[in-house]
Amino acid sequence: MSGAPQPATAAAVLRELRARRNPAQAAILRRFFKTGPGDYGEGDEFWGLKVPQIRAVLAQFRAVPLAVAGELLDSPVHEARFFAVAALVRSYAGGNAAARGAIFDFYLARTARINNWDLVDVSAPGIVGRHLPPGGGRRVLGRLAASPLLWDRRIAMVSTLEHIRQGRLENTFWLAKRLLDDPEDLMHKATGWMLREAGKRDEPALAAFLDVWAARLPRTALRYALERVAPDRRSQWMAVVPARRKNNLKTIADKLN
């Protein structure tokens, strides 16, 4: 396909993506995105396209209707779903208020198909984060953060990147507290990442949060949060004994006494 952007259909998009298949790259991506039995990406299919290739295909099409995005989200092919969420972000950015509301509702109704961390990360800030008011939207964020679905919880946290960019950090810290006990490593990384971004905007605010919650944060989240902090300060925070270890040590001491 060449020349001016063309009308989008699911069949046309899949044809363009399929033409760029790279089996060797697909094998690498299957390992990278943990598609083995019991992994978070179990069963995900890859055609081996890199992100710039998918975006180049998106540029070949005019606005992607929601019905077409829905068909692509239903695909077992990872790159088709990436195309769909990238198209939704593009449409949201260029839409009027009614269109943005429809895209927001459509997105939240299909989070089970936004089912890998890159799909969340490329779309949550530009749709959920942009749609919810900075510092607000907590009914939606709280519902997502309480969901048993990992991807809902990651959408909640990563969406606050848009608020951080606007200088509003409240939702990031609020969600970080709600997600302290999340069992998933992908959530520890997401929480730490957003705390790091918040700290780049306002390091004293991050320090104030860590003064209270560092011992409760999963160690992965704490390491991520401290990546941009001065080394001596970072060492001090990393020396904080995790609350779980404190509790274990207290239990052992009680048994010995």
mmCIF file of C-alpha atoms in Angstrom:
data_model
loop_
_atom_site.group_PDB
_atom_site.id
_atom_site.type_symbol
_atom_site.label_atom_id
_atom_site.label_comp_id
_atom_site.label_asym_id
_atom_site.label_seq_id
_atom_site.Cartn_x
_atom_site.Cartn_y
_atom_site.Cartn_z
ATOM 1 C CA MET A 1 0.000 0.000 0.000
ATOM 2 C CA SER A 2 1.350 3.446 -0.850
ATOM 3 C CA GLY A 3 0.230 7.030 -1.407
ATOM 4 C CA ALA A 4 -2.532 8.708 0.583
ATOM 5 C CA PRO A 5 -3.876 6.942 3.702
ATOM 6 C CA GLN A 6 -6.577 4.398 2.889
ATOM 7 C CA PRO A 7 -9.786 3.376 4.675
ATOM 8 C CA ALA A 8 -9.076 0.860 7.413
ATOM 9 C CA THR A 9 -10.572 -2.602 7.593
ATOM 10 C CA ALA A 10 -9.368 -5.405 9.831
ATOM 11 C CA ALA A 11 -8.548 -7.545 6.807
ATOM 12 C CA ALA A 12 -6.473 -4.796 5.197
ATOM 13 C CA VAL A 13 -4.559 -4.101 8.401
ATOM 14 C CA LEU A 14 -3.828 -7.768 8.981
ATOM 15 C CA ARG A 15 -2.675 -8.133 5.386
ATOM 16 C CA GLU A 16 -0.178 -5.292 5.804
ATOM 17 C CA LEU A 17 1.084 -6.619 9.133
ATOM 18 C CA ARG A 18 1.346 -10.179 7.840
ATOM 19 C CA ALA A 19 3.436 -9.033 4.885
ATOM 20 C CA ARG A 20 6.111 -7.881 7.340
ATOM 21 C CA ARG A 21 6.359 -11.124 9.322
ATOM 22 C CA ASN A 22 9.783 -12.024 10.649
ATOM 23 C CA PRO A 23 9.874 -15.534 12.177
ATOM 24 C CA ALA A 24 13.290 -15.069 13.796
ATOM 25 C CA GLN A 25 12.194 -11.836 15.477
ATOM 26 C CA ALA A 26 8.901 -13.475 16.480
ATOM 27 C CA ALA A 27 10.800 -16.164 18.379
ATOM 28 C CA ILE A 28 12.730 -13.489 20.275
ATOM 29 C CA LEU A 29 9.534 -11.606 21.117
ATOM 30 C CA ARG A 30 7.798 -14.744 22.367
ATOM 31 C CA ARG A 31 10.583 -15.193 24.901
ATOM 32 C CA PHE A 32 10.784 -11.496 25.791
ATOM 33 C CA PHE A 33 7.052 -11.217 26.451
ATOM 34 C CA LYS A 34 6.885 -14.406 28.520
ATOM 35 C CA THR A 35 4.471 -16.457 26.437
ATOM 36 C CA GLY A 36 5.255 -19.849 27.973
ATOM 37 C CA PRO A 37 2.840 -21.950 30.043
ATOM 38 C CA GLY A 38 1.885 -20.148 33.227
ATOM 39 C CA ASP A 39 3.552 -16.892 32.174
ATOM 40 C CA TYR A 40 1.690 -13.587 32.004
ATOM 41 C CA GLY A 41 1.699 -13.666 28.185
ATOM 42 C CA GLU A 42 0.840 -17.326 27.823
ATOM 43 C CA GLY A 43 -0.380 -18.162 24.307
ATOM 44 C CA ASP A 44 0.279 -14.728 22.807
ATOM 45 C CA GLU A 45 1.142 -15.019 19.100
ATOM 46 C CA PHE A 46 3.796 -12.865 17.443
ATOM 47 C CA TRP A 47 4.568 -12.110 13.813
ATOM 48 C CA GLY A 48 7.880 -10.472 14.638
ATOM 49 C CA LEU A 49 7.219 -6.811 13.818
ATOM 50 C CA LYS A 50 9.019 -4.052 15.684
ATOM 51 C CA VAL A 51 7.118 -1.034 16.982
ATOM 52 C CA PRO A 52 8.281 1.358 14.205
ATOM 53 C CA GLN A 53 7.004 -1.126 11.623
ATOM 54 C CA ILE A 54 3.580 -1.272 13.265
ATOM 55 C CA ARG A 55 3.418 2.512 13.441
ATOM 56 C CA ALA A 56 4.411 2.740 9.781
ATOM 57 C CA VAL A 57 1.472 0.480 8.917
ATOM 58 C CA LEU A 58 -0.833 2.657 11.035
ATOM 59 C CA ALA A 59 0.280 5.722 9.067
ATOM 60 C CA GLN A 60 -0.964 4.046 5.895
ATOM 61 C CA PHE A 61 -4.569 4.122 7.110
ATOM 62 C CA ARG A 62 -7.036 6.879 7.794
ATOM 63 C CA ALA A 63 -8.963 6.943 11.085
ATOM 64 C CA VAL A 64 -9.552 3.417 12.350
ATOM 65 C CA PRO A 65 -13.234 2.892 13.282
ATOM 66 C CA LEU A 66 -13.957 1.439 16.712
ATOM 67 C CA ALA A 67 -15.478 -1.640 15.107
ATOM 68 C CA VAL A 68 -12.220 -2.305 13.266
ATOM 69 C CA ALA A 69 -10.179 -1.704 16.422
ATOM 70 C CA GLY A 70 -12.434 -4.202 18.184
ATOM 71 C CA GLU A 71 -11.823 -6.843 15.522
ATOM 72 C CA LEU A 72 -8.072 -6.323 15.826
ATOM 73 C CA LEU A 73 -8.178 -6.496 19.627
ATOM 74 C CA ASP A 74 -9.883 -9.868 19.279
ATOM 75 C CA SER A 75 -6.941 -11.156 17.241
ATOM 76 C CA PRO A 76 -4.545 -13.615 18.898
ATOM 77 C CA VAL A 77 -1.708 -11.768 17.117
ATOM 78 C CA HIS A 78 0.087 -9.369 19.411
ATOM 79 C CA GLU A 79 0.994 -6.899 16.668
ATOM 80 C CA ALA A 80 -2.651 -6.620 15.625
ATOM 81 C CA ARG A 81 -3.644 -5.681 19.158
ATOM 82 C CA PHE A 82 -0.737 -3.205 19.367
ATOM 83 C CA PHE A 83 -1.948 -1.627 16.121
ATOM 84 C CA ALA A 84 -5.444 -1.352 17.624
ATOM 85 C CA VAL A 85 -4.401 0.442 20.812
ATOM 86 C CA ALA A 86 -2.009 2.732 18.920
ATOM 87 C CA ALA A 87 -4.875 3.603 16.582
ATOM 88 C CA LEU A 88 -7.140 4.344 19.559
ATOM 89 C CA VAL A 89 -4.546 6.703 21.044
ATOM 90 C CA ARG A 90 -4.223 8.496 17.718
ATOM 91 C CA SER A 91 -7.988 8.793 17.353
ATOM 92 C CA TYR A 92 -8.384 10.044 20.922
ATOM 93 C CA ALA A 93 -5.773 12.749 20.380
ATOM 94 C CA GLY A 94 -7.529 14.001 17.265
ATOM 95 C CA GLY A 95 -11.143 13.529 18.331
ATOM 96 C CA ASN A 96 -13.815 15.861 19.650
ATOM 97 C CA ALA A 97 -15.318 15.456 23.111
ATOM 98 C CA ALA A 98 -17.920 12.919 21.982
ATOM 99 C CA ALA A 99 -15.363 10.827 20.127
ATOM 100 C CA ARG A 100 -12.970 10.882 23.075
ATOM 101 C CA GLY A 101 -15.717 9.734 25.424
ATOM 102 C CA ALA A 102 -16.623 6.871 23.102
ATOM 103 C CA ILE A 103 -12.987 5.778 22.818
ATOM 104 C CA PHE A 104 -12.525 5.923 26.598
ATOM 105 C CA ASP A 105 -15.603 3.748 27.193
ATOM 106 C CA PHE A 106 -14.597 1.358 24.403
ATOM 107 C CA TYR A 107 -11.098 0.994 25.843
ATOM 108 C CA LEU A 108 -12.241 0.271 29.400
ATOM 109 C CA ALA A 109 -14.740 -2.291 28.141
ATOM 110 C CA ARG A 110 -11.951 -4.250 26.437
ATOM 111 C CA THR A 111 -9.103 -4.257 28.915
ATOM 112 C CA ALA A 112 -9.000 -8.062 28.894
ATOM 113 C CA ARG A 113 -7.668 -7.796 25.328
ATOM 114 C CA ILE A 114 -5.099 -5.131 26.241
ATOM 115 C CA ASN A 115 -3.242 -8.018 27.736
ATOM 116 C CA ASN A 116 0.457 -7.386 27.767
ATOM 117 C CA TRP A 117 2.538 -4.685 29.389
ATOM 118 C CA ASP A 118 3.530 -2.931 26.150
ATOM 119 C CA LEU A 119 -0.097 -2.692 25.044
ATOM 120 C CA VAL A 120 -0.961 -1.049 28.360
ATOM 121 C CA ASP A 121 2.035 1.252 28.423
ATOM 122 C CA VAL A 122 1.544 2.610 24.902
ATOM 123 C CA SER A 123 -2.132 3.379 25.461
ATOM 124 C CA ALA A 124 -3.120 3.961 29.097
ATOM 125 C CA PRO A 125 -1.596 7.460 29.491
ATOM 126 C CA GLY A 126 -2.959 8.721 26.172
ATOM 127 C CA ILE A 127 -6.511 7.470 26.753
ATOM 128 C CA VAL A 128 -7.279 6.882 30.438
ATOM 129 C CA GLY A 129 -4.744 9.412 31.711
ATOM 130 C CA ARG A 130 -5.861 12.105 29.282
ATOM 131 C CA HIS A 131 -9.559 11.446 29.849
ATOM 132 C CA LEU A 132 -9.515 11.569 33.647
ATOM 133 C CA PRO A 133 -8.892 14.940 35.284
ATOM 134 C CA PRO A 134 -5.428 15.321 36.846
ATOM 135 C CA GLY A 135 -5.746 14.539 40.522
ATOM 136 C CA GLY A 136 -9.272 13.178 39.972
ATOM 137 C CA GLY A 137 -11.022 10.239 38.366
ATOM 138 C CA ARG A 138 -10.486 8.117 41.428
ATOM 139 C CA ARG A 139 -13.730 6.189 41.092
ATOM 140 C CA VAL A 140 -12.409 4.762 37.808
ATOM 141 C CA LEU A 141 -8.823 4.393 39.002
ATOM 142 C CA GLY A 142 -9.891 2.752 42.240
ATOM 143 C CA ARG A 143 -12.064 0.241 40.404
ATOM 144 C CA LEU A 144 -9.220 -0.634 38.050
ATOM 145 C CA ALA A 145 -6.715 -0.882 40.903
ATOM 146 C CA ALA A 146 -9.009 -3.294 42.778
ATOM 147 C CA SER A 147 -9.530 -5.543 39.743
ATOM 148 C CA PRO A 148 -8.317 -9.154 39.809
ATOM 149 C CA LEU A 149 -7.080 -8.570 36.240
ATOM 150 C CA LEU A 150 -3.404 -7.609 36.195
ATOM 151 C CA TRP A 151 -3.867 -5.441 33.105
ATOM 152 C CA ASP A 152 -6.594 -3.350 34.758
ATOM 153 C CA ARG A 153 -4.291 -2.614 37.660
ATOM 154 C CA ARG A 154 -1.397 -1.724 35.377
ATOM 155 C CA ILE A 155 -3.677 0.543 33.322
ATOM 156 C CA ALA A 156 -4.632 2.391 36.504
ATOM 157 C CA MET A 157 -1.059 3.020 37.571
ATOM 158 C CA VAL A 158 0.509 3.729 34.173
ATOM 159 C CA SER A 159 -2.315 6.086 33.185
ATOM 160 C CA THR A 160 -1.065 8.501 35.856
ATOM 161 C CA LEU A 161 2.009 9.176 33.715
ATOM 162 C CA GLU A 162 -0.139 11.713 31.860
ATOM 163 C CA HIS A 163 -1.005 13.438 35.137
ATOM 164 C CA ILE A 164 2.657 13.485 36.166
ATOM 165 C CA ARG A 165 3.497 15.185 32.869
ATOM 166 C CA GLN A 166 0.996 17.872 33.856
ATOM 167 C CA GLY A 167 2.665 18.298 37.240
ATOM 168 C CA ARG A 168 -0.068 16.521 39.227
ATOM 169 C CA LEU A 169 1.284 13.666 41.361
ATOM 170 C CA GLU A 170 -1.618 12.955 43.723
ATOM 171 C CA ASN A 171 -3.050 9.978 41.860
ATOM 172 C CA THR A 172 0.339 8.316 41.505
ATOM 173 C CA PHE A 173 0.977 8.356 45.249
ATOM 174 C CA TRP A 174 -2.630 7.426 46.012
ATOM 175 C CA LEU A 175 -2.463 4.357 43.773
ATOM 176 C CA ALA A 176 1.006 3.383 44.971
ATOM 177 C CA LYS A 177 -0.436 3.056 48.486
ATOM 178 C CA ARG A 178 -3.391 1.020 47.255
ATOM 179 C CA LEU A 179 -1.102 -1.345 45.337
ATOM 180 C CA LEU A 180 1.507 -1.926 48.044
ATOM 181 C CA ASP A 181 0.537 -5.564 48.456
ATOM 182 C CA ASP A 182 0.035 -6.399 44.788
ATOM 183 C CA PRO A 183 1.590 -9.828 44.150
ATOM 184 C CA GLU A 184 2.655 -9.251 40.540
ATOM 185 C CA ASP A 185 6.189 -8.249 39.571
ATOM 186 C CA LEU A 186 4.819 -6.325 36.585
ATOM 187 C CA MET A 187 2.905 -4.155 39.025
ATOM 188 C CA HIS A 188 5.947 -3.627 41.236
ATOM 189 C CA LYS A 189 7.789 -2.385 38.158
ATOM 190 C CA ALA A 190 4.896 -0.159 37.083
ATOM 191 C CA THR A 191 4.546 1.366 40.556
ATOM 192 C CA GLY A 192 8.272 2.002 40.829
ATOM 193 C CA TRP A 193 8.377 3.484 37.353
ATOM 194 C CA MET A 194 5.578 5.958 38.118
ATOM 195 C CA LEU A 195 7.149 6.881 41.461
ATOM 196 C CA ARG A 196 10.437 7.524 39.676
ATOM 197 C CA GLU A 197 8.667 9.803 37.183
ATOM 198 C CA ALA A 198 6.920 11.605 40.040
ATOM 199 C CA GLY A 199 10.261 12.059 41.771
ATOM 200 C CA LYS A 200 11.748 13.612 38.644
ATOM 201 C CA ARG A 201 9.023 16.254 38.921
ATOM 202 C CA ASP A 202 9.159 16.700 42.687
ATOM 203 C CA GLU A 203 11.855 14.805 44.590
ATOM 204 C CA PRO A 204 10.784 16.167 48.008
ATOM 205 C CA ALA A 205 7.291 14.771 47.377
ATOM 206 C CA LEU A 206 8.772 11.361 46.557
ATOM 207 C CA ALA A 207 10.942 11.527 49.685
ATOM 208 C CA ALA A 208 7.897 12.357 51.805
ATOM 209 C CA PHE A 209 6.082 9.343 50.368
ATOM 210 C CA LEU A 210 9.055 7.065 50.990
ATOM 211 C CA ASP A 211 9.449 8.331 54.556
ATOM 212 C CA VAL A 212 6.140 6.650 55.294
ATOM 213 C CA TRP A 213 5.944 3.765 52.834
ATOM 214 C CA ALA A 214 9.458 2.638 51.835
ATOM 215 C CA ALA A 215 9.389 -0.342 54.190
ATOM 216 C CA ARG A 216 6.103 -1.518 52.666
ATOM 217 C CA LEU A 217 7.109 -1.115 49.035
ATOM 218 C CA PRO A 218 8.172 -4.258 47.186
ATOM 219 C CA ARG A 219 11.932 -4.081 46.671
ATOM 220 C CA THR A 220 11.600 -3.983 42.880
ATOM 221 C CA ALA A 221 9.284 -0.977 43.143
ATOM 222 C CA LEU A 222 11.678 0.756 45.530
ATOM 223 C CA ARG A 223 14.658 0.167 43.243
ATOM 224 C CA TYR A 224 12.786 1.568 40.261
ATOM 225 C CA ALA A 225 11.573 4.567 42.264
ATOM 226 C CA LEU A 226 15.116 5.448 43.300
ATOM 227 C CA GLU A 227 16.823 5.190 39.920
ATOM 228 C CA ARG A 228 17.128 8.964 39.519
ATOM 229 C CA VAL A 229 17.913 9.747 43.157
ATOM 230 C CA ALA A 230 21.481 10.643 44.174
ATOM 231 C CA PRO A 231 23.531 7.500 44.997
ATOM 232 C CA ASP A 232 24.075 8.312 48.681
ATOM 233 C CA ARG A 233 20.381 9.023 49.201
ATOM 234 C CA ARG A 234 19.456 5.922 47.215
ATOM 235 C CA SER A 235 21.656 3.760 49.453
ATOM 236 C CA GLN A 236 19.908 5.118 52.528
ATOM 237 C CA TRP A 237 16.488 4.213 51.174
ATOM 238 C CA MET A 238 17.579 0.758 50.025
ATOM 239 C CA ALA A 239 18.913 0.085 53.520
ATOM 240 C CA VAL A 240 15.388 0.361 54.937
ATOM 241 C CA VAL A 241 14.375 -3.055 56.237
ATOM 242 C CA PRO A 242 11.248 -4.219 54.394
ATOM 243 C CA ALA A 243 8.171 -4.473 56.593
ATOM 244 C CA ARG A 244 7.679 -8.146 55.698
ATOM 245 C CA ARG A 245 11.194 -8.951 56.896
ATOM 246 C CA LYS A 246 10.622 -6.930 60.074
ATOM 247 C CA ASN A 247 7.490 -8.955 60.772
ATOM 248 C CA ASN A 248 9.312 -12.236 60.117
ATOM 249 C CA LEU A 249 12.174 -11.252 62.427
ATOM 250 C CA LYS A 250 9.704 -10.249 65.149
ATOM 251 C CA THR A 251 7.915 -13.601 64.817
ATOM 252 C CA ILE A 252 11.208 -15.478 65.126
ATOM 253 C CA ALA A 253 12.233 -13.405 68.157
ATOM 254 C CA ASP A 254 8.872 -14.004 69.825
ATOM 255 C CA LYS A 255 9.266 -17.759 69.358
ATOM 256 C CA LEU A 256 12.755 -17.687 70.859
ATOM 257 C CA ASN A 257 11.646 -15.724 73.944
#
